[in-house]
Coordinates of C-alpha atoms in Angstrom, one line a residue:
M1 CA -11.7 13.1 26.0
P2 CA -9.5 13.9 22.8
T3 CA -7.5 16.7 22.9
D4 CA -6.7 19.1 19.7
Q5 CA -3.5 17.7 19.0
P6 CA -3.7 14.0 18.9
N7 CA -1.1 11.2 18.6
I8 CA -0.9 9.6 15.1
L9 CA -0.3 6.0 14.9
W10 CA 0.0 5.1 11.0
Y11 CA 0.1 1.6 10.0
C12 CA 0.7 0.8 6.3
T13 CA 1.6 -2.8 5.3
D14 CA 3.3 -3.7 1.8
Q15 CA 1.4 -5.2 -1.1
Q16 CA -2.0 -5.7 0.6
R17 CA -5.1 -5.8 -1.6
F18 CA -8.6 -4.1 -1.0
D19 CA -10.0 -7.4 -0.6
T20 CA -8.3 -9.1 2.3
I21 CA -10.1 -8.2 5.5
G22 CA -13.3 -10.4 6.8
A23 CA -15.5 -7.6 7.5
L24 CA -14.9 -5.8 4.5
G25 CA -16.1 -9.1 2.2
N26 CA -13.8 -11.8 2.4
P27 CA -14.9 -14.9 4.1
H28 CA -11.9 -16.8 3.7
V29 CA -9.2 -14.7 5.1
R30 CA -9.2 -14.8 9.3
T31 CA -8.6 -10.8 10.5
P32 CA -10.4 -11.1 13.9
N33 CA -8.5 -7.6 14.9
L34 CA -9.1 -5.8 11.8
D35 CA -12.5 -6.6 12.0
R36 CA -13.1 -5.4 15.0
F37 CA -11.2 -2.1 13.9
V38 CA -13.2 -1.6 11.0
G39 CA -16.6 -1.6 13.5
Q40 CA -14.7 1.1 15.3
S41 CA -13.7 3.1 12.3
V42 CA -14.6 5.1 9.0
A43 CA -13.5 2.1 6.4
F44 CA -13.1 3.8 2.4
T45 CA -14.0 0.8 0.2
H46 CA -12.9 2.6 -2.8
A47 CA -9.3 3.8 -1.7
Y48 CA -6.7 4.0 -4.6
C49 CA -3.1 4.3 -4.6
Q50 CA -1.2 6.6 -7.1
S51 CA 1.2 4.0 -8.3
P52 CA 1.4 0.2 -8.1
I53 CA 4.9 0.0 -6.8
C54 CA 6.3 1.3 -3.6
T55 CA 8.5 4.2 -3.9
P56 CA 6.3 6.3 -5.9
S57 CA 3.4 5.2 -4.1
R58 CA 5.1 6.1 -0.7
S59 CA 6.2 9.4 -1.9
S60 CA 2.8 10.2 -3.1
F61 CA 1.2 9.6 0.0
L62 CA 3.2 11.2 2.4
T63 CA 3.2 14.2 0.4
G64 CA -0.3 14.5 -1.0
M65 CA 1.1 14.6 -4.2
Y66 CA 1.4 12.6 -7.6
P67 CA 4.5 10.8 -7.8
S68 CA 5.4 12.7 -11.2
R69 CA 4.6 16.0 -9.3
V70 CA 7.3 15.1 -6.6
H71 CA 9.5 13.9 -8.9
N72 CA 9.7 10.4 -7.4
S73 CA 8.1 7.7 -9.8
R74 CA 11.0 5.0 -9.7
N75 CA 11.9 2.4 -7.0
D76 CA 15.6 2.7 -7.3
N77 CA 16.3 6.4 -7.1
E78 CA 19.6 7.2 -5.2
S79 CA 18.5 9.7 -3.2
V80 CA 15.4 11.3 -1.9
P81 CA 14.5 14.2 -4.4
L82 CA 14.2 17.7 -2.6
E83 CA 10.6 18.2 -3.9
T84 CA 9.6 15.1 -2.1
A85 CA 11.5 15.6 1.1
Q86 CA 10.2 19.1 1.2
R87 CA 6.8 18.3 1.5
L88 CA 6.6 15.0 3.6
V89 CA 3.9 15.5 6.2
T90 CA 6.0 13.7 9.0
R91 CA 8.4 16.5 8.5
T92 CA 5.9 19.0 9.0
L93 CA 4.4 17.1 12.0
A94 CA 7.9 17.2 13.6
D95 CA 8.6 20.8 12.9
A96 CA 5.2 21.6 14.5
G97 CA 6.3 19.9 17.8
W98 CA 5.4 16.1 17.0
D99 CA 7.7 13.7 18.4
G100 CA 8.1 10.9 15.5
G101 CA 8.8 7.5 15.0
L102 CA 9.4 4.9 12.2
V103 CA 9.6 1.1 12.7
G104 CA 10.1 -0.7 9.5
K105 CA 10.5 0.2 6.0
L106 CA 10.6 3.9 4.4
H107 CA 11.6 3.3 0.7
L108 CA 11.3 7.0 -0.5
A109 CA 14.6 5.9 -2.2
G110 CA 16.3 2.8 -3.2
A111 CA 16.9 -0.1 -0.6
A112 CA 17.5 -3.3 -2.2
T113 CA 20.8 -4.3 -1.0
A114 CA 21.7 -1.6 1.6
R115 CA 20.1 1.1 4.0
E116 CA 18.4 3.6 1.6
P117 CA 19.5 7.2 2.3
R118 CA 17.7 9.7 4.3
A119 CA 16.1 12.9 3.8
K120 CA 15.0 15.4 6.7
D121 CA 11.8 13.1 7.4
G122 CA 10.8 14.0 10.8
Y123 CA 11.6 10.7 12.4
R124 CA 13.3 11.0 15.5
L125 CA 13.4 7.3 16.1
F126 CA 14.4 5.6 12.9
E127 CA 14.1 1.6 13.7
Y128 CA 14.7 0.6 10.3
S129 CA 14.2 -2.6 8.5
H130 CA 13.7 -2.5 4.8
A131 CA 12.9 -6.1 4.2
P132 CA 13.6 -9.2 6.1
R133 CA 16.2 -10.6 3.8
N134 CA 19.8 -12.1 4.6
D135 CA 21.0 -10.0 1.1
W136 CA 22.2 -7.1 2.7
P137 CA 24.8 -5.8 5.6
L138 CA 23.0 -7.4 8.5
D139 CA 24.5 -5.4 11.0
D140 CA 23.0 -1.8 9.6
H141 CA 19.6 -3.8 9.8
G142 CA 17.5 -3.0 13.4
Y143 CA 15.6 -6.3 12.9
A144 CA 18.3 -8.5 12.4
R145 CA 20.2 -7.3 15.5
W146 CA 16.9 -7.9 17.1
I147 CA 17.2 -11.7 16.0
Y148 CA 20.6 -11.4 17.5
S149 CA 19.5 -10.6 20.7
K150 CA 17.3 -13.4 21.1
G151 CA 20.3 -15.9 20.6
Y152 CA 19.6 -16.3 16.9
D153 CA 21.6 -16.0 13.9
P154 CA 19.7 -13.8 11.3
G155 CA 21.9 -15.2 8.3
Q156 CA 20.0 -18.5 9.1
V157 CA 16.8 -17.4 10.2
L158 CA 16.1 -15.3 7.1
D159 CA 16.7 -17.9 4.8
V160 CA 15.0 -16.6 1.1
E161 CA 16.1 -20.0 -0.7
A162 CA 13.2 -19.4 -3.1
G163 CA 14.5 -16.1 -4.0
F164 CA 12.7 -12.7 -4.8
G165 CA 9.1 -13.4 -5.3
G166 CA 8.6 -17.1 -4.9
L167 CA 6.3 -19.5 -3.0
M168 CA 7.7 -21.0 0.2
V169 CA 5.3 -23.5 1.7
P170 CA 6.0 -24.2 5.2
T171 CA 5.8 -27.5 6.7
A172 CA 5.5 -28.5 10.6
N173 CA 9.2 -29.8 10.2
R174 CA 10.8 -27.1 7.8
D175 CA 9.1 -23.5 8.9
N176 CA 9.6 -20.4 7.2
V177 CA 10.5 -17.5 9.9
P178 CA 8.5 -18.5 12.9
P179 CA 6.1 -15.8 14.6
E180 CA 8.2 -15.1 17.3
L181 CA 11.0 -14.3 15.1
H182 CA 9.0 -12.5 12.4
Q183 CA 9.9 -8.9 10.9
S184 CA 6.1 -8.1 11.8
T185 CA 6.5 -9.2 15.2
W186 CA 9.7 -7.1 15.8
C187 CA 7.6 -4.1 14.2
T188 CA 5.4 -4.6 17.2
D189 CA 7.6 -4.6 19.6
R190 CA 9.6 -1.4 19.0
A191 CA 6.3 0.1 18.3
I192 CA 5.1 -0.4 21.5
A193 CA 8.4 0.7 23.2
F194 CA 7.9 3.7 21.3
I195 CA 4.4 4.5 22.4
N196 CA 5.3 3.8 25.9
E197 CA 8.2 6.5 26.1
D198 CA 8.5 9.0 28.5
R199 CA 7.5 12.5 27.1
P200 CA 7.2 16.1 28.1
P201 CA 3.6 16.9 29.1
E202 CA 1.3 17.7 26.0
T203 CA 3.7 16.3 23.5
P204 CA 2.0 14.5 20.8
W205 CA 3.7 11.8 18.9
F206 CA 3.2 10.1 15.4
L207 CA 4.4 6.9 14.6
S208 CA 4.5 5.1 11.2
V209 CA 4.6 1.2 11.5
N210 CA 5.5 -0.3 8.2
P211 CA 5.9 -3.9 8.0
Y212 CA 7.3 -5.7 5.1
D213 CA 4.2 -8.2 4.7
P214 CA 2.2 -9.2 2.9
H215 CA 4.8 -8.4 -0.1
P216 CA 6.3 -11.6 -1.6
P217 CA 8.1 -14.2 -1.2
Y218 CA 4.8 -15.8 -0.2
N219 CA 6.5 -17.3 3.0
P220 CA 4.3 -17.3 6.2
P221 CA 5.1 -19.2 9.3
W222 CA 3.7 -22.7 9.5
E223 CA 1.5 -21.5 12.3
Y224 CA -0.4 -19.6 10.3
Y225 CA -0.1 -21.1 6.7
R226 CA -1.7 -24.7 8.3
R227 CA -4.8 -22.8 9.0
Y228 CA -5.9 -22.6 5.4
D229 CA -6.5 -25.4 3.1
P230 CA -5.6 -24.3 -0.4
Q231 CA -8.3 -26.9 -1.8
L232 CA -11.1 -24.5 0.0
L233 CA -10.0 -21.5 -1.2
P234 CA -11.8 -19.7 -4.2
G235 CA -8.5 -19.2 -6.0
P236 CA -7.7 -16.1 -8.0
L237 CA -10.0 -14.3 -10.8
F238 CA -9.1 -16.1 -14.0
R239 CA -10.4 -16.8 -17.3
D240 CA -8.5 -18.8 -20.3
S241 CA -9.1 -15.9 -22.1
D242 CA -6.5 -13.8 -19.9
L243 CA -3.7 -15.7 -21.0
E244 CA -4.4 -14.0 -24.5
T245 CA -5.2 -10.9 -23.0
Q246 CA -2.0 -10.2 -21.2
G247 CA 0.2 -12.1 -23.7
H248 CA -0.9 -9.3 -26.0
L249 CA 0.3 -6.5 -23.6
F250 CA 3.5 -8.6 -23.3
K251 CA 4.0 -8.6 -26.8
A252 CA 3.7 -5.1 -26.9
G253 CA 6.2 -4.5 -24.2
V254 CA 4.3 -3.7 -21.4
D255 CA 6.0 -4.5 -18.2
F256 CA 5.2 -6.8 -15.3
Q257 CA 7.5 -8.6 -12.9
T258 CA 6.1 -12.0 -13.9
T259 CA 4.5 -13.5 -17.4
P260 CA 1.2 -14.7 -17.6
Q261 CA 0.4 -18.4 -16.8
H262 CA -2.7 -20.7 -16.1
P263 CA -3.0 -20.4 -12.1
D264 CA -2.2 -24.0 -12.0
A265 CA 1.3 -23.5 -13.3
F266 CA 2.2 -21.3 -10.1
R267 CA 0.3 -23.5 -7.7
A268 CA -2.6 -20.4 -7.5
K269 CA -4.3 -21.7 -4.5
E270 CA -1.2 -22.4 -2.4
V271 CA 0.0 -18.9 -3.1
Q272 CA -3.6 -17.3 -1.9
A273 CA -3.4 -19.6 1.3
A274 CA 0.0 -18.2 1.9
Y275 CA -1.0 -14.8 1.1
F276 CA -3.8 -15.0 3.4
A277 CA -1.8 -16.3 6.3
M278 CA 0.6 -13.4 6.0
I279 CA -2.2 -11.0 6.5
E280 CA -3.4 -13.5 9.6
L281 CA -0.1 -12.8 11.0
I282 CA -0.4 -8.9 10.5
D283 CA -3.9 -9.1 11.7
A284 CA -2.4 -10.7 15.1
Q285 CA 0.5 -8.0 15.5
F286 CA -2.0 -5.0 14.7
G287 CA -4.1 -6.2 17.3
R288 CA -1.1 -6.8 20.0
L289 CA -0.4 -3.1 19.0
L290 CA -3.8 -1.8 19.6
Q291 CA -4.1 -3.7 22.9
A292 CA -0.7 -1.9 24.0
L293 CA -2.0 1.4 23.3
E294 CA -5.2 0.8 25.2
A295 CA -3.2 -0.4 28.0
S296 CA -0.9 2.8 28.0
G297 CA -4.3 5.0 28.4
Q298 CA -3.8 6.7 25.3
T299 CA -6.3 5.5 23.1
M300 CA -8.8 8.0 23.2
N301 CA -6.5 10.8 22.1
T302 CA -4.8 8.6 19.3
V303 CA -6.0 8.5 15.5
V304 CA -5.2 5.0 14.1
I305 CA -4.7 4.7 10.1
Y306 CA -4.5 1.2 8.4
T307 CA -3.9 1.2 4.9
S308 CA -1.2 -0.4 2.3
D309 CA 1.0 1.1 -0.1
H310 CA -0.4 -0.5 -3.3
G311 CA -2.0 -4.2 -3.9
E312 CA -0.8 -7.6 -5.3
S313 CA -2.2 -9.7 -8.3
A314 CA -2.1 -12.9 -6.4
G315 CA -2.9 -14.9 -9.4
D316 CA -5.5 -12.5 -10.9
H317 CA -5.7 -12.6 -14.7
G318 CA -2.5 -15.5 -14.4
L319 CA -0.5 -12.9 -12.9
T320 CA 1.6 -12.9 -9.6
Q321 CA 3.4 -9.6 -7.9
K322 CA 3.0 -6.2 -9.7
G323 CA 4.2 -4.1 -12.7
C324 CA 2.6 -2.1 -15.1
R325 CA -1.2 -2.8 -14.6
F326 CA -3.8 -1.3 -12.9
F327 CA -6.1 -4.0 -12.0
D328 CA -8.1 -3.1 -8.9
G329 CA -6.1 -6.0 -7.2
L330 CA -3.0 -3.6 -7.7
T331 CA -4.0 -0.3 -7.0
R332 CA -7.3 -0.7 -4.6
V333 CA -6.3 -1.0 -1.0
P334 CA -7.6 -0.6 2.4
L335 CA -7.6 2.6 4.2
I336 CA -9.6 2.5 7.3
W337 CA -9.3 5.8 10.2
R338 CA -10.2 5.2 13.8
G339 CA -10.5 8.4 15.9
P340 CA -12.3 7.7 19.1
G341 CA -14.8 10.6 20.3
R342 CA -13.7 12.4 16.7
F343 CA -14.9 10.3 13.9
I344 CA -18.0 8.3 13.2
A345 CA -17.8 4.6 14.2
G346 CA -18.6 1.7 12.0
R347 CA -19.0 3.8 8.8
R348 CA -18.6 2.3 5.5
C349 CA -17.9 4.9 2.4
D350 CA -17.8 4.0 -0.9
A351 CA -16.6 7.5 -2.5
L352 CA -13.8 7.4 -4.9
V353 CA -10.5 8.5 -2.8
E354 CA -6.9 8.4 -3.3
L355 CA -4.2 7.7 -0.7
T356 CA -3.1 11.6 -1.7
D357 CA -5.8 12.2 0.5
I358 CA -4.2 11.0 3.6
T359 CA -1.6 14.0 4.0
P360 CA -4.1 17.0 4.0
T361 CA -6.7 14.8 6.3
L362 CA -3.8 14.7 9.0
L363 CA -2.8 18.2 8.6
E364 CA -6.5 19.4 9.4
I365 CA -6.5 17.0 12.1
A366 CA -3.3 18.4 13.4
G367 CA -4.7 21.9 12.9
L368 CA -1.8 22.9 10.7
S369 CA -2.3 24.5 7.1
V370 CA -2.6 22.3 4.0
P371 CA -0.3 23.9 1.2
G372 CA -2.1 25.3 -1.5
E373 CA -0.5 23.0 -4.2
T374 CA -1.6 20.2 -2.4
Q375 CA -3.1 17.6 -4.8
G376 CA -5.0 15.3 -2.2
R377 CA -8.1 16.4 -0.6
S378 CA -9.0 16.3 3.0
L379 CA -11.3 13.5 4.4
L380 CA -12.2 15.0 7.5
S381 CA -15.7 16.1 6.8
I382 CA -16.2 12.2 5.8
L383 CA -14.8 11.2 9.0
Q384 CA -16.9 13.3 11.2
G385 CA -19.8 12.8 9.5
G386 CA -20.6 16.3 7.8
N387 CA -20.3 14.3 4.4
P388 CA -22.6 11.7 3.7
G389 CA -19.4 9.8 2.5
N390 CA -20.8 8.6 -1.0
E391 CA -19.1 11.4 -3.1
H392 CA -15.4 12.8 -2.6
R393 CA -13.8 12.6 -6.1
E394 CA -15.2 12.5 -9.6
H395 CA -12.2 10.3 -10.6
V396 CA -9.0 8.9 -9.4
R397 CA -5.7 8.6 -11.0
C398 CA -2.9 6.3 -11.1
E399 CA 0.8 6.5 -12.6
Y400 CA 3.1 4.2 -13.6
L401 CA 6.5 6.1 -15.1
D402 CA 9.1 3.3 -15.6
A403 CA 8.6 2.5 -11.8
A404 CA 10.3 -0.7 -11.8
R405 CA 13.1 -0.1 -14.3
L406 CA 11.7 -3.3 -16.4
P407 CA 13.2 -4.0 -19.8
G408 CA 10.2 -2.3 -21.4
H409 CA 10.6 0.7 -19.7
S410 CA 6.9 1.3 -19.6
R411 CA 4.7 4.5 -18.9
A412 CA 1.0 4.1 -18.3
T413 CA -1.8 6.1 -16.8
M414 CA -5.1 5.0 -15.3
Y415 CA -8.3 7.1 -14.8
R416 CA -11.1 5.9 -13.0
N417 CA -14.6 7.5 -12.5
R418 CA -17.7 5.7 -10.6
Q419 CA -18.3 3.5 -14.0
W420 CA -15.3 3.2 -16.1
K421 CA -11.6 3.1 -16.0
L422 CA -9.6 3.5 -18.8
N423 CA -5.6 2.5 -18.9
I424 CA -3.4 3.9 -21.4
Y425 CA 0.1 2.0 -22.0
H426 CA 1.9 5.2 -23.7
N427 CA 3.9 4.5 -27.0
H428 CA 2.9 0.9 -26.8
G429 CA -0.1 1.3 -29.1
V430 CA -2.4 -0.5 -26.4
G431 CA -4.9 0.4 -23.9
E432 CA -7.9 -0.8 -21.9
L433 CA -11.5 -0.1 -20.9
Y434 CA -13.4 -1.5 -18.5
D435 CA -17.0 -0.9 -17.5
M436 CA -16.6 -1.3 -13.6
Q437 CA -20.0 -1.6 -12.9
A438 CA -21.1 -4.4 -15.5
D439 CA -17.3 -6.0 -15.7
P440 CA -15.9 -5.5 -11.7
H441 CA -13.5 -8.1 -12.1
E442 CA -11.9 -6.6 -15.2
F443 CA -12.2 -9.2 -17.7
D444 CA -13.6 -7.9 -20.7
N445 CA -11.2 -5.0 -22.6
L446 CA -13.5 -2.8 -24.5
W447 CA -10.7 -0.6 -25.7
D448 CA -11.5 -1.5 -29.4
S449 CA -15.3 -2.2 -29.0
P450 CA -16.9 0.1 -31.8
I451 CA -20.0 0.6 -29.8
H452 CA -18.0 1.9 -26.7
R453 CA -15.8 4.1 -29.0
D454 CA -17.3 7.5 -27.7
V455 CA -17.2 6.5 -24.2
R456 CA -13.1 5.6 -25.2
D457 CA -12.9 8.9 -26.6
E458 CA -14.5 11.1 -24.0
L459 CA -12.3 9.3 -21.0
L460 CA -9.1 9.6 -23.2
R461 CA -9.7 13.6 -23.3
A462 CA -10.7 13.4 -19.5
S463 CA -7.6 11.6 -18.8
F464 CA -5.4 13.7 -20.8
D465 CA -6.8 16.9 -19.0
A466 CA -6.1 15.3 -15.7
T467 CA -2.8 14.3 -16.3
V468 CA -1.7 17.9 -17.4
M469 CA -3.4 19.2 -14.5
A470 CA -1.3 17.1 -12.4
T471 CA 2.0 18.2 -14.0
D472 CA 4.4 20.3 -12.2
P473 CA 4.3 23.7 -13.9
G474 CA 7.4 24.8 -12.2
P475 CA 8.2 27.3 -9.5
S476 CA 6.0 30.2 -8.8
K477 CA 7.5 33.9 -9.8
K478 CA 7.1 36.8 -7.3
T479 CA 7.3 39.1 -9.7
S480 CA 6.5 39.4 -13.6
C481 CA 8.4 40.3 -16.3

């Protein structure tokens, strides 16, 4: 039977969009283990990250606060801001007696070419691998040392000849990193070792498993890529009008990692095949980890979370990768919770939720107090069945505050309620308004539509209010003047 202090296994992929799991509506990707997991869990179908970029998103869901509130809105900061470090849920759990471990990336600070600096993050075990690349010191890389231990040279195994973000189509004779040497496999090996460690009786643990995939480059192993015929895939969401629409945003100076092109120009169906293949490999390793958890006898007392930090354009609207846009492919992610004997099994929840809601939920599950300043809202009532699950938030927010330090240094905010999504590109003179019920794929921008002007103005006021309410008001004063 579950105890009052469960273990917590938190699996967070990198750049996995919401619509990439078979059981949640994608008939083209193979995810048998995730499909089974969904049947045992509560799946939130409208979960939104708070930034479409790694560091601000991760700092947000690990604290239950918006990136701007914890002063961690960019991807390459030199250290973990104090406002972030003090509020990390992993630190709180460790201080309360949980044994903490991390495998893979953390990315609360810049980590482009070397190990990121750490704060007091709560992880006793820190098996670090930010990215499976050979462009930084390999002797300071847990994954690279693992490759060495298997008799291979990581400098050769981790070939990234296509460069950051490129498509690397494998063949039977020229593979990318094979499954047995893949970073996702290493993550599973190290995670299994952690959950099987000997601990003092009644000592719960928490483990963050953070593989790099399906983050670009699009470079799956041949064993997985060969299972997908690009010509049989649907391809990205695209209309010819997207080139003009996205081109207008680029001319206005709004940043993105790629420029808009027709999907044929960047072999979009091959990108999609590679992306799905990377997710299928993740699925296999996630399944292996759950099997090991079952074999350890700890399933009934372990809460398992599956999510991602943000999504991926994957060719939608003529774009790949990420940047200053708020399409659902970029901001809406999987969020699935399993707690045998604790949570409803096989439940789908279509309420609007944020990844900020993870931290207060974990604190409540652990029996710990939720700080009053927390901006996330606990999902526990939905998980346990006390809430019908169709209402949680009236709106969700997302921020992009020069997050990737691209040339335009763009700043933008998203405000989304059940029907409408409003995106404001601040100081660029442009914006977007989408009717998410009539136009769920976000093709028809109604920002300049005369008949939608009242709706836009109302949402502008609501978005402004939400932004001001999210702003850090400064330290509290114990005495008045």
